[in-house]
Amino acid sequence: MILVCLVGTDHASARPAVAPQSELTPLEREIQVQRARLSSLDLEERRDAVTRLGAMARPESSRAAANALGDPAAIVRVTAVRAVLSLGASEASSLVLPLLNDRDEFVRREAAYALGLTRSSAGVTALVVAVGADKKPSVRGAAAVALGQIGDARAVPALVAALARRLPATGVLNRIRRRKVEEDEFVRRASAISLGQINSREAVPALIETLSNERTPGDVRREAARSLGIIGDPAAVPALRAVLAALDPYLARIAFDALRRISPQSAARPD
């Protein structure tokens, strides 16, 4: 009888300890509740659970939300992309990176934005590919924004290429004629801004060319001028001076401010 009791005691002690519900903190109990809701058949309930986990802004809640990154509904996957950002940059980026290849444009776009928010250089290579190869301009633009937030100089060639890129035009006749059009304006504008954020002189020639081309959309020219001022390379002074009298008053003002940063003596207040 004694032997049996001892064996039973040893077996019980080998079981993993599971904390009773009463020993969980309120936060842990809430995470458990929301994690269980992720298995619901109702899309809105799953989405709400992910939203609540993200709002807790804790690593443990973000890890629970990560289970929804593979949800069949795109809106739930998108919600999960933001919900995991309370994790460290390395862990969050490793979870989000696969969604840059998601079948849904909305998910890819939000994954790109999220990678920028992590500021992790682990996302640079995949974002560079997205800027150059994704079929949707919203995703290419989001990737360009993210690369500027990360600030890694490895992204400069891809962003420079996006500024000058020409794409095959849509439509049967255009394809037959092999007509090409400029890259989407949002992508070009985001690329110009990001080149200034990265602050690499390697980007200066492309930014000067963009600024000097009067056929370039006004928003893109303005951001090229602003980025040239941030980078501060004196090589940009002639191009900036040339637009001080531009018909676009906002461009003229931005060029003036850029010149004051680079070479105050070269700045002349536009009329």
Short mmCIF file of N, CA and C in Angstrom, two decimals, residues 46-165:
data_model
loop_
_atom_site.label_atom_id
_atom_site.label_comp_id
_atom_site.label_asym_id
_atom_site.label_seq_id
_atom_site.Cartn_x
_atom_site.Cartn_y
_atom_site.Cartn_z
N ARG A 46 -13.92 37.51 -34.49
CA ARG A 46 -12.47 37.31 -34.56
C ARG A 46 -11.75 38.65 -34.70
N ARG A 47 -12.29 39.49 -35.55
CA ARG A 47 -11.67 40.80 -35.75
C ARG A 47 -11.69 41.61 -34.46
N ASP A 48 -12.80 41.58 -33.76
CA ASP A 48 -12.90 42.31 -32.50
C ASP A 48 -11.91 41.78 -31.48
N ALA A 49 -11.74 40.47 -31.44
CA ALA A 49 -10.78 39.87 -30.51
C ALA A 49 -9.37 40.35 -30.80
N VAL A 50 -9.00 40.39 -32.08
CA VAL A 50 -7.66 40.86 -32.46
C VAL A 50 -7.50 42.33 -32.09
N THR A 51 -8.53 43.12 -32.34
CA THR A 51 -8.48 44.54 -32.01
C THR A 51 -8.25 44.74 -30.51
N ARG A 52 -8.96 43.98 -29.70
CA ARG A 52 -8.82 44.09 -28.24
C ARG A 52 -7.42 43.66 -27.79
N LEU A 53 -6.90 42.61 -28.40
CA LEU A 53 -5.55 42.17 -28.05
C LEU A 53 -4.52 43.23 -28.42
N GLY A 54 -4.69 43.84 -29.58
CA GLY A 54 -3.77 44.89 -29.98
C GLY A 54 -3.84 46.11 -29.08
N ALA A 55 -5.06 46.44 -28.63
CA ALA A 55 -5.25 47.62 -27.78
C ALA A 55 -4.60 47.45 -26.41
N MET A 56 -4.38 46.22 -25.99
CA MET A 56 -3.69 45.99 -24.71
C MET A 56 -2.24 46.45 -24.78
N ALA A 57 -1.67 46.46 -25.98
CA ALA A 57 -0.31 46.97 -26.21
C ALA A 57 0.71 46.31 -25.28
N ARG A 58 0.60 45.01 -25.15
CA ARG A 58 1.55 44.25 -24.34
C ARG A 58 2.12 43.13 -25.20
N PRO A 59 3.39 42.76 -24.97
CA PRO A 59 3.97 41.68 -25.76
C PRO A 59 3.15 40.39 -25.71
N GLU A 60 2.63 40.04 -24.53
CA GLU A 60 1.89 38.78 -24.42
C GLU A 60 0.57 38.83 -25.19
N SER A 61 -0.05 40.02 -25.25
CA SER A 61 -1.28 40.13 -26.03
C SER A 61 -0.97 40.13 -27.53
N SER A 62 0.15 40.73 -27.90
CA SER A 62 0.56 40.72 -29.32
C SER A 62 0.86 39.30 -29.79
N ARG A 63 1.47 38.51 -28.92
CA ARG A 63 1.76 37.11 -29.31
C ARG A 63 0.47 36.33 -29.51
N ALA A 64 -0.53 36.62 -28.69
CA ALA A 64 -1.82 35.96 -28.88
C ALA A 64 -2.45 36.40 -30.20
N ALA A 65 -2.34 37.70 -30.51
CA ALA A 65 -2.91 38.22 -31.75
C ALA A 65 -2.22 37.65 -32.98
N ALA A 66 -0.96 37.27 -32.84
CA ALA A 66 -0.21 36.73 -33.98
C ALA A 66 -0.86 35.49 -34.56
N ASN A 67 -1.66 34.80 -33.76
CA ASN A 67 -2.36 33.61 -34.26
C ASN A 67 -3.33 33.96 -35.39
N ALA A 68 -3.73 35.23 -35.46
CA ALA A 68 -4.69 35.65 -36.48
C ALA A 68 -4.03 36.10 -37.78
N LEU A 69 -2.71 36.09 -37.85
CA LEU A 69 -2.03 36.49 -39.08
C LEU A 69 -2.33 35.54 -40.24
N GLY A 70 -2.75 34.33 -39.91
CA GLY A 70 -3.12 33.37 -40.94
C GLY A 70 -4.61 33.18 -41.10
N ASP A 71 -5.40 34.11 -40.55
CA ASP A 71 -6.86 34.00 -40.63
C ASP A 71 -7.32 34.00 -42.09
N PRO A 72 -8.38 33.26 -42.42
CA PRO A 72 -8.86 33.23 -43.81
C PRO A 72 -9.41 34.57 -44.30
N ALA A 73 -9.80 35.45 -43.39
CA ALA A 73 -10.37 36.74 -43.79
C ALA A 73 -9.28 37.82 -43.83
N ALA A 74 -9.19 38.53 -44.96
CA ALA A 74 -8.15 39.55 -45.12
C ALA A 74 -8.25 40.63 -44.05
N ILE A 75 -9.46 41.06 -43.70
CA ILE A 75 -9.62 42.13 -42.72
C ILE A 75 -9.10 41.71 -41.36
N VAL A 76 -9.20 40.45 -41.02
CA VAL A 76 -8.67 39.97 -39.74
C VAL A 76 -7.14 39.92 -39.81
N ARG A 77 -6.60 39.49 -40.93
CA ARG A 77 -5.14 39.46 -41.07
C ARG A 77 -4.57 40.88 -40.97
N VAL A 78 -5.24 41.82 -41.60
CA VAL A 78 -4.79 43.22 -41.54
C VAL A 78 -4.81 43.74 -40.11
N THR A 79 -5.87 43.44 -39.40
CA THR A 79 -5.98 43.88 -38.00
C THR A 79 -4.86 43.26 -37.17
N ALA A 80 -4.53 42.02 -37.44
CA ALA A 80 -3.47 41.34 -36.70
C ALA A 80 -2.10 41.94 -37.00
N VAL A 81 -1.91 42.42 -38.21
CA VAL A 81 -0.63 43.04 -38.58
C VAL A 81 -0.29 44.19 -37.64
N ARG A 82 -1.28 45.01 -37.34
CA ARG A 82 -1.05 46.13 -36.42
C ARG A 82 -1.00 45.67 -34.96
N ALA A 83 -1.73 44.62 -34.65
CA ALA A 83 -1.82 44.17 -33.27
C ALA A 83 -0.53 43.56 -32.75
N VAL A 84 0.36 43.13 -33.63
CA VAL A 84 1.60 42.50 -33.16
C VAL A 84 2.72 43.51 -32.95
N LEU A 85 2.46 44.78 -33.16
CA LEU A 85 3.54 45.77 -33.12
C LEU A 85 4.01 46.12 -31.72
N SER A 86 3.37 45.57 -30.70
CA SER A 86 3.87 45.79 -29.34
C SER A 86 5.03 44.86 -29.00
N LEU A 87 5.34 43.96 -29.91
CA LEU A 87 6.51 43.10 -29.74
C LEU A 87 7.77 43.89 -30.12
N GLY A 88 8.92 43.35 -29.79
CA GLY A 88 10.16 43.98 -30.21
C GLY A 88 10.25 44.04 -31.73
N ALA A 89 11.08 44.94 -32.23
CA ALA A 89 11.18 45.15 -33.68
C ALA A 89 11.52 43.87 -34.42
N SER A 90 12.46 43.11 -33.91
CA SER A 90 12.88 41.90 -34.59
C SER A 90 11.76 40.86 -34.65
N GLU A 91 11.10 40.65 -33.51
CA GLU A 91 10.03 39.64 -33.46
C GLU A 91 8.84 40.08 -34.30
N ALA A 92 8.47 41.35 -34.20
CA ALA A 92 7.31 41.83 -34.96
C ALA A 92 7.57 41.75 -36.46
N SER A 93 8.76 42.17 -36.89
CA SER A 93 9.04 42.15 -38.33
C SER A 93 9.07 40.73 -38.87
N SER A 94 9.58 39.79 -38.08
CA SER A 94 9.62 38.40 -38.56
C SER A 94 8.22 37.83 -38.73
N LEU A 95 7.27 38.29 -37.92
CA LEU A 95 5.89 37.83 -38.04
C LEU A 95 5.18 38.48 -39.23
N VAL A 96 5.49 39.74 -39.49
CA VAL A 96 4.78 40.50 -40.53
C VAL A 96 5.34 40.24 -41.92
N LEU A 97 6.63 40.00 -42.01
CA LEU A 97 7.29 39.86 -43.32
C LEU A 97 6.58 38.91 -44.29
N PRO A 98 6.14 37.73 -43.88
CA PRO A 98 5.49 36.83 -44.84
C PRO A 98 4.24 37.43 -45.49
N LEU A 99 3.62 38.39 -44.83
CA LEU A 99 2.39 38.96 -45.39
C LEU A 99 2.65 39.94 -46.53
N LEU A 100 3.91 40.28 -46.78
CA LEU A 100 4.23 41.06 -47.97
C LEU A 100 3.94 40.26 -49.24
N ASN A 101 3.80 38.96 -49.10
CA ASN A 101 3.47 38.09 -50.24
C ASN A 101 2.03 37.60 -50.19
N ASP A 102 1.21 38.23 -49.36
CA ASP A 102 -0.18 37.82 -49.23
C ASP A 102 -0.91 37.99 -50.57
N ARG A 103 -1.93 37.19 -50.78
CA ARG A 103 -2.69 37.27 -52.03
C ARG A 103 -3.53 38.54 -52.12
N ASP A 104 -3.78 39.18 -50.99
CA ASP A 104 -4.67 40.35 -50.94
C ASP A 104 -3.86 41.65 -50.92
N GLU A 105 -4.19 42.57 -51.82
CA GLU A 105 -3.47 43.85 -51.91
C GLU A 105 -3.53 44.62 -50.59
N PHE A 106 -4.70 44.65 -49.96
CA PHE A 106 -4.89 45.37 -48.71
C PHE A 106 -3.94 44.85 -47.63
N VAL A 107 -3.80 43.56 -47.54
CA VAL A 107 -2.92 42.95 -46.54
C VAL A 107 -1.46 43.29 -46.83
N ARG A 108 -1.06 43.19 -48.09
CA ARG A 108 0.33 43.50 -48.45
C ARG A 108 0.65 44.96 -48.12
N ARG A 109 -0.28 45.83 -48.44
CA ARG A 109 -0.06 47.26 -48.17
C ARG A 109 0.12 47.52 -46.68
N GLU A 110 -0.77 46.98 -45.88
CA GLU A 110 -0.69 47.22 -44.44
C GLU A 110 0.52 46.53 -43.82
N ALA A 111 0.94 45.41 -44.38
CA ALA A 111 2.16 44.75 -43.91
C ALA A 111 3.36 45.64 -44.17
N ALA A 112 3.39 46.29 -45.33
CA ALA A 112 4.50 47.20 -45.64
C ALA A 112 4.53 48.37 -44.66
N TYR A 113 3.38 48.99 -44.43
CA TYR A 113 3.34 50.10 -43.48
C TYR A 113 3.79 49.64 -42.09
N ALA A 114 3.35 48.47 -41.68
CA ALA A 114 3.71 47.95 -40.35
C ALA A 114 5.22 47.71 -40.24
N LEU A 115 5.82 47.21 -41.30
CA LEU A 115 7.27 46.99 -41.27
C LEU A 115 8.01 48.31 -41.10
N GLY A 116 7.50 49.37 -41.69
CA GLY A 116 8.11 50.68 -41.48
C GLY A 116 8.02 51.11 -40.03
N LEU A 117 6.91 50.82 -39.40
CA LEU A 117 6.73 51.20 -38.00
C LEU A 117 7.66 50.44 -37.07
N THR A 118 8.06 49.23 -37.46
CA THR A 118 9.00 48.48 -36.62
C THR A 118 10.40 49.08 -36.65
N ARG A 119 10.71 49.82 -37.73
CA ARG A 119 12.05 50.39 -37.96
C ARG A 119 13.13 49.30 -38.05
N SER A 120 12.74 48.08 -38.32
CA SER A 120 13.70 46.97 -38.34
C SER A 120 14.33 46.83 -39.72
N SER A 121 15.64 46.77 -39.77
CA SER A 121 16.34 46.60 -41.05
C SER A 121 16.09 45.22 -41.64
N ALA A 122 15.52 44.31 -40.86
CA ALA A 122 15.22 42.97 -41.38
C ALA A 122 14.22 43.02 -42.52
N GLY A 123 13.45 44.09 -42.60
CA GLY A 123 12.44 44.19 -43.65
C GLY A 123 12.92 44.83 -44.93
N VAL A 124 14.15 45.36 -44.95
CA VAL A 124 14.60 46.16 -46.09
C VAL A 124 14.58 45.38 -47.40
N THR A 125 15.16 44.20 -47.41
CA THR A 125 15.26 43.44 -48.66
C THR A 125 13.89 43.16 -49.26
N ALA A 126 12.96 42.71 -48.44
CA ALA A 126 11.61 42.40 -48.94
C ALA A 126 10.88 43.66 -49.39
N LEU A 127 11.07 44.76 -48.69
CA LEU A 127 10.43 46.01 -49.07
C LEU A 127 10.99 46.55 -50.38
N VAL A 128 12.29 46.39 -50.58
CA VAL A 128 12.91 46.80 -51.84
C VAL A 128 12.30 46.03 -53.01
N VAL A 129 12.10 44.74 -52.80
CA VAL A 129 11.45 43.92 -53.84
C VAL A 129 10.04 44.43 -54.10
N ALA A 130 9.32 44.76 -53.04
CA ALA A 130 7.94 45.23 -53.20
C ALA A 130 7.88 46.56 -53.96
N VAL A 131 8.80 47.46 -53.68
CA VAL A 131 8.82 48.75 -54.38
C VAL A 131 8.99 48.55 -55.88
N GLY A 132 9.80 47.59 -56.24
CA GLY A 132 10.09 47.38 -57.65
C GLY A 132 9.20 46.41 -58.37
N ALA A 133 8.56 45.51 -57.65
CA ALA A 133 7.91 44.39 -58.34
C ALA A 133 6.43 44.20 -58.04
N ASP A 134 5.91 44.76 -56.94
CA ASP A 134 4.49 44.52 -56.66
C ASP A 134 3.63 45.13 -57.76
N LYS A 135 2.57 44.45 -58.13
CA LYS A 135 1.72 44.90 -59.24
C LYS A 135 0.82 46.06 -58.86
N LYS A 136 0.65 46.29 -57.57
CA LYS A 136 -0.29 47.32 -57.12
C LYS A 136 0.46 48.57 -56.63
N PRO A 137 0.11 49.75 -57.17
CA PRO A 137 0.82 50.96 -56.74
C PRO A 137 0.64 51.28 -55.26
N SER A 138 -0.49 50.89 -54.68
CA SER A 138 -0.67 51.16 -53.26
C SER A 138 0.35 50.41 -52.42
N VAL A 139 0.71 49.22 -52.85
CA VAL A 139 1.71 48.42 -52.12
C VAL A 139 3.10 48.98 -52.39
N ARG A 140 3.39 49.33 -53.63
CA ARG A 140 4.70 49.92 -53.94
C ARG A 140 4.91 51.21 -53.15
N GLY A 141 3.86 52.02 -53.08
CA GLY A 141 3.97 53.27 -52.33
C GLY A 141 4.15 53.04 -50.85
N ALA A 142 3.41 52.09 -50.29
CA ALA A 142 3.56 51.79 -48.86
C ALA A 142 4.96 51.27 -48.56
N ALA A 143 5.50 50.46 -49.46
CA ALA A 143 6.86 49.96 -49.26
C ALA A 143 7.87 51.10 -49.31
N ALA A 144 7.64 52.07 -50.20
CA ALA A 144 8.54 53.23 -50.27
C ALA A 144 8.48 54.03 -48.98
N VAL A 145 7.28 54.23 -48.45
CA VAL A 145 7.13 54.94 -47.17
C VAL A 145 7.89 54.21 -46.07
N ALA A 146 7.72 52.90 -46.01
CA ALA A 146 8.36 52.10 -44.96
C ALA A 146 9.87 52.18 -45.04
N LEU A 147 10.41 52.16 -46.24
CA LEU A 147 11.87 52.22 -46.39
C LEU A 147 12.42 53.55 -45.88
N GLY A 148 11.68 54.61 -46.05
CA GLY A 148 12.11 55.89 -45.49
C GLY A 148 12.08 55.88 -43.97
N GLN A 149 11.08 55.26 -43.40
CA GLN A 149 10.99 55.18 -41.94
C GLN A 149 12.13 54.35 -41.36
N ILE A 150 12.50 53.30 -42.06
CA ILE A 150 13.60 52.44 -41.59
C ILE A 150 14.93 53.17 -41.75
N GLY A 151 15.10 53.88 -42.87
CA GLY A 151 16.28 54.72 -43.05
C GLY A 151 17.55 53.99 -43.43
N ASP A 152 17.44 52.86 -44.08
CA ASP A 152 18.60 52.06 -44.47
C ASP A 152 19.04 52.45 -45.88
N ALA A 153 20.32 52.79 -46.04
CA ALA A 153 20.83 53.26 -47.34
C ALA A 153 20.75 52.20 -48.42
N ARG A 154 20.58 50.94 -48.06
CA ARG A 154 20.45 49.90 -49.09
C ARG A 154 19.22 50.11 -49.95
N ALA A 155 18.28 50.90 -49.48
CA ALA A 155 17.04 51.12 -50.22
C ALA A 155 17.18 52.20 -51.28
N VAL A 156 18.26 52.97 -51.25
CA VAL A 156 18.38 54.13 -52.15
C VAL A 156 18.24 53.76 -53.63
N PRO A 157 18.96 52.76 -54.15
CA PRO A 157 18.82 52.45 -55.58
C PRO A 157 17.38 52.13 -56.00
N ALA A 158 16.65 51.41 -55.18
CA ALA A 158 15.27 51.06 -55.53
C ALA A 158 14.37 52.29 -55.52
N LEU A 159 14.58 53.20 -54.58
CA LEU A 159 13.78 54.41 -54.51
C LEU A 159 14.12 55.36 -55.66
N VAL A 160 15.38 55.44 -56.00
CA VAL A 160 15.81 56.24 -57.16
C VAL A 160 15.17 55.70 -58.43
N ALA A 161 15.17 54.39 -58.56
CA ALA A 161 14.57 53.77 -59.75
C ALA A 161 13.07 54.07 -59.82
N ALA A 162 12.41 54.09 -58.68
CA ALA A 162 10.97 54.36 -58.67
C ALA A 162 10.66 55.78 -59.12
N LEU A 163 11.55 56.72 -58.83
CA LEU A 163 11.33 58.10 -59.25
C LEU A 163 11.25 58.24 -60.76
N ALA A 164 12.07 57.46 -61.46
CA ALA A 164 12.17 57.59 -62.92
C ALA A 164 11.48 56.47 -63.68
N ARG A 165 10.85 55.55 -62.97
CA ARG A 165 10.32 54.35 -63.62
C ARG A 165 9.18 54.66 -64.59
#
